[in-house]
PDB file of C-alpha atoms in Angstrom:
ATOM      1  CA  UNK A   1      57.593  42.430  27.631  1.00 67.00           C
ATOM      2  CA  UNK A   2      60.610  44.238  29.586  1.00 76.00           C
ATOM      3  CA  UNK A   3      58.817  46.769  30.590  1.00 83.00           C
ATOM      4  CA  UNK A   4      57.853  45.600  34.369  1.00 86.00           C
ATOM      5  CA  UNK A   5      60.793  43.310  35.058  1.00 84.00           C
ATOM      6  CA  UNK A   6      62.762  46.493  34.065  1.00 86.00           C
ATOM      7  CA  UNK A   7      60.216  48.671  36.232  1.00 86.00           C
ATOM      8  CA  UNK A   8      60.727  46.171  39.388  1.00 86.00           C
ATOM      9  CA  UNK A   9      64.105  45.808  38.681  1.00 87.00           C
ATOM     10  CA  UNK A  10      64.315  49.867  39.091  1.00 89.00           C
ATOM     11  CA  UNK A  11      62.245  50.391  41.998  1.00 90.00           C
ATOM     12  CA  UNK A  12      64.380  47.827  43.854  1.00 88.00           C
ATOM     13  CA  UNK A  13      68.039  49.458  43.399  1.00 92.00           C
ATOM     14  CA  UNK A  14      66.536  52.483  44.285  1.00 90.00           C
ATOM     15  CA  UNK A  15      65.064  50.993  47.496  1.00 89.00           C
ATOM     16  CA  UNK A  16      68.190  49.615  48.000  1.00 88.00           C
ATOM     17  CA  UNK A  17      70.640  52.397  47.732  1.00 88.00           C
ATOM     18  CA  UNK A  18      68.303  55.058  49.491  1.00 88.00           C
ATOM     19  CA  UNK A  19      68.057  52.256  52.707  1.00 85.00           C
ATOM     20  CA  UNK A  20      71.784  51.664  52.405  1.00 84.00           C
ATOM     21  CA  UNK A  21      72.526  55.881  52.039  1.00 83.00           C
ATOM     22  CA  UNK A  22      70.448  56.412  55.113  1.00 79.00           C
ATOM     23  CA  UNK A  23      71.443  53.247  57.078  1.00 72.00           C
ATOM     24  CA  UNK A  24      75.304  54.899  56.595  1.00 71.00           C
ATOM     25  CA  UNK A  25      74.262  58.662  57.082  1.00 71.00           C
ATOM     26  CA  UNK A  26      72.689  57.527  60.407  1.00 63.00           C
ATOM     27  CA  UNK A  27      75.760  55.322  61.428  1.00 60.00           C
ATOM     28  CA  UNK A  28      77.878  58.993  60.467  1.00 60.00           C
ATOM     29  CA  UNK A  29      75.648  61.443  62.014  1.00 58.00           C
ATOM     30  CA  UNK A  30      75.657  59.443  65.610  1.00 57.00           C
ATOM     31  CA  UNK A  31      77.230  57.781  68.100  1.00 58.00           C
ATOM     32  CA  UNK A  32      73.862  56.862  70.162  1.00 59.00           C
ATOM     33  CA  UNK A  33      71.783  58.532  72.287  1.00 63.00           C
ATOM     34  CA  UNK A  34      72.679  59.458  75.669  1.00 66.00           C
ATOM     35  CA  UNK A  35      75.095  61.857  74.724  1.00 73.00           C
ATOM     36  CA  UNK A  36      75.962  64.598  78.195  1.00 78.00           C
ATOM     37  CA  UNK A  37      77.563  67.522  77.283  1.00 79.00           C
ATOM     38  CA  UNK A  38      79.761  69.363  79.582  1.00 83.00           C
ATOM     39  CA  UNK A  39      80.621  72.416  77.606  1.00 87.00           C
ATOM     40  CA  UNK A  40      81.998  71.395  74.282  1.00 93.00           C
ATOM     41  CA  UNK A  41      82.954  68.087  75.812  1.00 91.00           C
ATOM     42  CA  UNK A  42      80.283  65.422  74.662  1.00 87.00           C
ATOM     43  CA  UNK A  43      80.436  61.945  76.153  1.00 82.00           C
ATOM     44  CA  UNK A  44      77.923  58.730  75.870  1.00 76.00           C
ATOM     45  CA  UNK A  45      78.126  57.137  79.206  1.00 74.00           C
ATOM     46  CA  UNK A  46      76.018  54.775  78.225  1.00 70.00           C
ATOM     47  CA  UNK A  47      77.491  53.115  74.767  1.00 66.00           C
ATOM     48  CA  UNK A  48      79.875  50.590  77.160  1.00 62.00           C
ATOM     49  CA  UNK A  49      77.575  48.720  79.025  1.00 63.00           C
ATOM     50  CA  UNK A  50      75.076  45.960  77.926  1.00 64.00           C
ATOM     51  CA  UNK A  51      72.216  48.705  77.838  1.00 67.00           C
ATOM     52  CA  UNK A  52      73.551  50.609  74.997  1.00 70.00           C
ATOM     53  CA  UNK A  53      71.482  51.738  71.589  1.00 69.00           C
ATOM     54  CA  UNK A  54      71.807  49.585  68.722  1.00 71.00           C
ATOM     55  CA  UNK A  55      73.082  52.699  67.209  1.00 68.00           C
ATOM     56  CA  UNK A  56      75.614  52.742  69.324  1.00 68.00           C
ATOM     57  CA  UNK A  57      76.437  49.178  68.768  1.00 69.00           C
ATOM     58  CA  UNK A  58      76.178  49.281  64.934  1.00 70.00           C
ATOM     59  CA  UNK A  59      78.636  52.394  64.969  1.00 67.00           C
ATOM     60  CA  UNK A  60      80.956  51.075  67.198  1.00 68.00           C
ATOM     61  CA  UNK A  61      81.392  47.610  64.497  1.00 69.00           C
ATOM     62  CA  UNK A  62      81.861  50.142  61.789  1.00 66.00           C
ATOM     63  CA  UNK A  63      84.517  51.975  62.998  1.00 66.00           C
ATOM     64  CA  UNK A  64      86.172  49.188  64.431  1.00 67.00           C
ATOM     65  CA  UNK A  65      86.492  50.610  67.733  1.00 65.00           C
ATOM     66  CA  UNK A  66      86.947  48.575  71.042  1.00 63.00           C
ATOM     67  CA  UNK A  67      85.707  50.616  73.821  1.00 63.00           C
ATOM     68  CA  UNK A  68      85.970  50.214  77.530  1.00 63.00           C
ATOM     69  CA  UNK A  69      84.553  48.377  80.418  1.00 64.00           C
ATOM     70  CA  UNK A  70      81.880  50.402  82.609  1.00 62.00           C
ATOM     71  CA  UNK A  71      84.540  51.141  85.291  1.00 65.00           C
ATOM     72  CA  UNK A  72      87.704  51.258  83.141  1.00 73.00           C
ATOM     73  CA  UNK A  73      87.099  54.646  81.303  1.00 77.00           C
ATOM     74  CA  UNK A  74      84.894  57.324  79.863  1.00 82.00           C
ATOM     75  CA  UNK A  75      86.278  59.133  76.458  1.00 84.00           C
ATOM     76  CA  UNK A  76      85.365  62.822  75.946  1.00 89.00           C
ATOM     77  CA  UNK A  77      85.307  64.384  72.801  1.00 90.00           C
ATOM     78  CA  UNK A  78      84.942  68.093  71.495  1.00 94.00           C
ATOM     79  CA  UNK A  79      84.676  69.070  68.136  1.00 93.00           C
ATOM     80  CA  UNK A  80      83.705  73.037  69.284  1.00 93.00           C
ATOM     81  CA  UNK A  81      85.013  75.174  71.596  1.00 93.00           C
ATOM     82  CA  UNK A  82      83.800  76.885  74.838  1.00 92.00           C
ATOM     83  CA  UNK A  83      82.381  79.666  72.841  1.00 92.00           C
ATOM     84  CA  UNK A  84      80.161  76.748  70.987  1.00 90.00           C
ATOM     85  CA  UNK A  85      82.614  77.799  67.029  1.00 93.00           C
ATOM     86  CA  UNK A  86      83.753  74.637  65.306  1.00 93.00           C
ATOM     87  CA  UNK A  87      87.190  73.576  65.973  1.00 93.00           C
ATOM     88  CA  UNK A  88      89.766  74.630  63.350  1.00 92.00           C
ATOM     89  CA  UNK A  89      93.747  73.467  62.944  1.00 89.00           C
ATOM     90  CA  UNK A  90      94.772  76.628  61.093  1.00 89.00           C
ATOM     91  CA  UNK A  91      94.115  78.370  64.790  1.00 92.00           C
ATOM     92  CA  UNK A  92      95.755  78.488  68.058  1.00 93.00           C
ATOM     93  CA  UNK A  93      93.652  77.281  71.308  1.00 95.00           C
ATOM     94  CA  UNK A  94      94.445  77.113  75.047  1.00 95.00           C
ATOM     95  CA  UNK A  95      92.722  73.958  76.854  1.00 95.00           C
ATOM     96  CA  UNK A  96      92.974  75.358  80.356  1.00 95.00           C
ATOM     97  CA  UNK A  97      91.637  73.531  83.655  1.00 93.00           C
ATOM     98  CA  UNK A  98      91.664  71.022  85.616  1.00 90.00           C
ATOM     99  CA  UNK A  99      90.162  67.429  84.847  1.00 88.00           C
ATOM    100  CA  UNK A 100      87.741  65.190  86.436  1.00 85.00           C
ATOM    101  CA  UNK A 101      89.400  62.602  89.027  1.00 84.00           C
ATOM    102  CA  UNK A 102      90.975  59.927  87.235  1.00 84.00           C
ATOM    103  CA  UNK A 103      94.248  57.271  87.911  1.00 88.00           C
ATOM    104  CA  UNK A 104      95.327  58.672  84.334  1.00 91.00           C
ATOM    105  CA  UNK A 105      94.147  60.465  81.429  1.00 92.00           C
ATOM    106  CA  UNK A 106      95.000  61.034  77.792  1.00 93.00           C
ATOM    107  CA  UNK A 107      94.267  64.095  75.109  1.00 95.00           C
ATOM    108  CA  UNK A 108      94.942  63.356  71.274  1.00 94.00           C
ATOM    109  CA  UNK A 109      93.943  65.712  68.380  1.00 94.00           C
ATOM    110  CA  UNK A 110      91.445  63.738  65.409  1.00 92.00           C
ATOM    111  CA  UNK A 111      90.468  64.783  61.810  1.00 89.00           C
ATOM    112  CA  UNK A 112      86.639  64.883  61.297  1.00 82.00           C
ATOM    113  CA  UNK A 113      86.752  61.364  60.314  1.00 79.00           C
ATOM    114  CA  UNK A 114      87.794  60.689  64.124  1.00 80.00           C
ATOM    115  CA  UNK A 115      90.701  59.183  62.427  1.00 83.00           C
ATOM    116  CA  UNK A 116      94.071  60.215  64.878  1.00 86.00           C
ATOM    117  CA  UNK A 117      96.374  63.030  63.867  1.00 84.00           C
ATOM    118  CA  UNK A 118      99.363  62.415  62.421  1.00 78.00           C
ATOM    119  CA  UNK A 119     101.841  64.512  63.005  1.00 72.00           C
ATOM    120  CA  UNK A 120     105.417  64.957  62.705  1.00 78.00           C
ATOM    121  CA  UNK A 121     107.017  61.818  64.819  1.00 80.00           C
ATOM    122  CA  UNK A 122     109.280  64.486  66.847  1.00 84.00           C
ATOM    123  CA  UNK A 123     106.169  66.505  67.354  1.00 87.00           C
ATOM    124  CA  UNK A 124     104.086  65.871  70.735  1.00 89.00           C
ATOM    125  CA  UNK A 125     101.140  64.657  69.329  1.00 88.00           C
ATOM    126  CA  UNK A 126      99.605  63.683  72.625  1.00 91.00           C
ATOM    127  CA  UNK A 127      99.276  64.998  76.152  1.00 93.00           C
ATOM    128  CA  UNK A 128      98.677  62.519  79.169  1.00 93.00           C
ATOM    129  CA  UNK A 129      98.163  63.543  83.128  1.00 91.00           C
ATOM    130  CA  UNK A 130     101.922  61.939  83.746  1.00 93.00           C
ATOM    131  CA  UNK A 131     104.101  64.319  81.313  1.00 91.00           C
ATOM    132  CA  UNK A 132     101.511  67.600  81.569  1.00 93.00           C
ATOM    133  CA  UNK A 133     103.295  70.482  83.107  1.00 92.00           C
ATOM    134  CA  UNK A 134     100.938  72.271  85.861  1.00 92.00           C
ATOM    135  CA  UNK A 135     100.363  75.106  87.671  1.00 91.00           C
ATOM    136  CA  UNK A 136     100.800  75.467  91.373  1.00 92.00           C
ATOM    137  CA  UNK A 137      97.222  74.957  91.822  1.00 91.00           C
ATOM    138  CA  UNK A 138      97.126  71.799  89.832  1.00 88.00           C
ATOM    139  CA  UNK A 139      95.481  73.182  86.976  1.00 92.00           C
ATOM    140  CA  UNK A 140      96.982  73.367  83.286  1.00 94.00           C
ATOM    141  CA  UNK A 141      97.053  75.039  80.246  1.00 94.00           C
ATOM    142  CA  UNK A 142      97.840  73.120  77.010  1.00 95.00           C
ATOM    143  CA  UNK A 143      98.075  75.172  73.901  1.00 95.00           C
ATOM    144  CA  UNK A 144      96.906  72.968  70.814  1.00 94.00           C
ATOM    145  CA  UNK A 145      98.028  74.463  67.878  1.00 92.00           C
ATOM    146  CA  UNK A 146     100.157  73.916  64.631  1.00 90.00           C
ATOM    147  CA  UNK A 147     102.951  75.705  65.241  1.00 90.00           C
ATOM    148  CA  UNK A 148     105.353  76.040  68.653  1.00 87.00           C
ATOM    149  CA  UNK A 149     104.586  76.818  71.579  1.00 89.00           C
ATOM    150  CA  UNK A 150     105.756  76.797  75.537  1.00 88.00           C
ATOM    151  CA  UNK A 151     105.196  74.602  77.886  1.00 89.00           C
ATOM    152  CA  UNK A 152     102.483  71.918  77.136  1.00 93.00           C
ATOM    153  CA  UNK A 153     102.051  71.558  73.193  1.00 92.00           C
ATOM    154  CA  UNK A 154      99.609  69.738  71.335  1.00 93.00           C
ATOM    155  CA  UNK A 155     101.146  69.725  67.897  1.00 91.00           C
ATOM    156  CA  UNK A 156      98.382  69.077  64.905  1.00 91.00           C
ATOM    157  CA  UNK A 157      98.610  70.038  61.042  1.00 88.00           C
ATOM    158  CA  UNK A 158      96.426  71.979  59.170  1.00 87.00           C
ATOM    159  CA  UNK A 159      93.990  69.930  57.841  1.00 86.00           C
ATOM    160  CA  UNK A 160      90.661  71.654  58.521  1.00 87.00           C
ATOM    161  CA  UNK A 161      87.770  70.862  61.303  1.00 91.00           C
ATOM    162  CA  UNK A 162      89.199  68.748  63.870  1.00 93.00           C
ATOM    163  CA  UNK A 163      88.415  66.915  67.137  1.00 94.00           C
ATOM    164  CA  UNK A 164      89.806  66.813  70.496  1.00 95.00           C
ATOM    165  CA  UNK A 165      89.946  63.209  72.801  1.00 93.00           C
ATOM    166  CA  UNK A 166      90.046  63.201  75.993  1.00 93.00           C
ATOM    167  CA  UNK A 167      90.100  59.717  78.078  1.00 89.00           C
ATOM    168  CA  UNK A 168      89.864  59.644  81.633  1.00 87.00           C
ATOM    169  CA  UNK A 169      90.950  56.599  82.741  1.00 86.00           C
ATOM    170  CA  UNK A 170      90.189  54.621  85.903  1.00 80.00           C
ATOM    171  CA  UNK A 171      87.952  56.897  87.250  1.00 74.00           C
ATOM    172  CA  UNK A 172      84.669  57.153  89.516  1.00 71.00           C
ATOM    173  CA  UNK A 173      82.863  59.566  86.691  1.00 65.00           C
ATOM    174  CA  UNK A 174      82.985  56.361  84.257  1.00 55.00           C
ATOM    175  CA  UNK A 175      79.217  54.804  86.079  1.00 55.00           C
ATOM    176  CA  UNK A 176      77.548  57.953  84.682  1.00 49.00           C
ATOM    177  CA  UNK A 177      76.315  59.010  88.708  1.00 52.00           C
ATOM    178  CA  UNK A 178      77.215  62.484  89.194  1.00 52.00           C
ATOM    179  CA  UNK A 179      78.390  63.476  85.305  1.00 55.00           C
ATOM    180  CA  UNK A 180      76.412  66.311  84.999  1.00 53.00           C
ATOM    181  CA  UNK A 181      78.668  68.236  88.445  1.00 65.00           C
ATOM    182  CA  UNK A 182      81.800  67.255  86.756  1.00 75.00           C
ATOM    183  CA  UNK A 183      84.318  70.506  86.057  1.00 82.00           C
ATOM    184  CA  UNK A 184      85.698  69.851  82.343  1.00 89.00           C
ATOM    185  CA  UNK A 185      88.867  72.056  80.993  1.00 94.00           C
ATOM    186  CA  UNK A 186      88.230  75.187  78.753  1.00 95.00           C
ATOM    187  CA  UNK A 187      88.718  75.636  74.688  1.00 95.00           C
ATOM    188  CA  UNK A 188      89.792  78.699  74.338  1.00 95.00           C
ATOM    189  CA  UNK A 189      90.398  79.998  70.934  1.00 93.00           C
ATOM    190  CA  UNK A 190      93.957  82.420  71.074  1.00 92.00           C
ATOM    191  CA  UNK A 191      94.250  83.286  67.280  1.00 87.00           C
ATOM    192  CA  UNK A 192      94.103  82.345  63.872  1.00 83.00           C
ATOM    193  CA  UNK A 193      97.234  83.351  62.099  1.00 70.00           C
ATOM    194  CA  UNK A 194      96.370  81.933  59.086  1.00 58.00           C
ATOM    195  CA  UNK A 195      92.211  83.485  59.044  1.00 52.00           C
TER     196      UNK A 195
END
């Protein structure tokens, strides 16, 4: 007498938990489509204007994130570095370059959960075009590692895989024309004291 209400009941929750595992693995796995990548630095042009994925949209309420206007910014993110191996805080890197034009721009360390850093308050744990130190040609090297170094410091902790922001600001590469030229800064990986 149980038997097919229990069999229904069955077949339901597991319809329901495999839609809701795959609805949240697919909100995970992706910001959208569109995605340009300029070495290790992967942006999605697209996923601030009105044409954007619903993918895009859907992740964007889930995180909670408010992102900007077509002309106000474009946000870079690498989670590799220039020789394409996963990004790891127990080792020392040199981001070395120049950036794309921009009024202002801003580089922050995340876990893999895209969550920010936190470091030590007396630590730098961000890097912005007004207090980078540069070199007489306008390019930069910013060493991103957890313990001290010279000149321009990224401080981060050792937590694992990590992810590097970078937000240009007020710039002409934020209407996605002309992304693909664009000269991004190097990941180079200097040493792993800990490996």
């Amino acid at each position: 007498m149980f038997r097919i209400p229990l069999l229904v009941a069955l077949a339901l929750s597991v319809a329901f938990g495999v839609g809701i595992a795959s609805t949240v693995s697919a909100l995970k796995a992706t910001v959208g489509f569109g995605a340009i990548a300029l070495g290790p630095w992967v942006a999605f042009p697209d996923a601030q204007t009105e044409n954007t994925d619903p993918y895009a949209k859907a992740h964007r309420a889930r995180a909670g994130k408010l992102l900007y206007g077509g002309a106000e910014g474009l946000q870079f993110t690498a989670a590799i570095d220039s020789d394409g191996k996963k990004l790891s805080s127990g080792c020392s890197y040199d981001i070395t370059g120049i950036t794309p034009p921009a009024r202002f721009w801003t580089l922050y360390a995340t876990n893999a959960n895209d969550q920010p850093m936190k470091a030590d308050p007396a630590l730098p744990g961000a890097i912005n075009a007004w207090t980078v130190l540069r070199q007489p040609d306008s390019s930069f090297i910013i060493h991103v590692s957890p313990v001290a170094e010279p000149d321009n410091w990224l401080a981060i902790r050792r937590i694992g895989a990590f992810k590097l922001v970078l937000t240009l600001l007020d710039t002409p590469t934020a209407g996605s024309s002309g992304l693909i030229d664009l000269t991004m800064p190097k990941i180079v990986k200097t040493g792993c004291p800990d490996a």
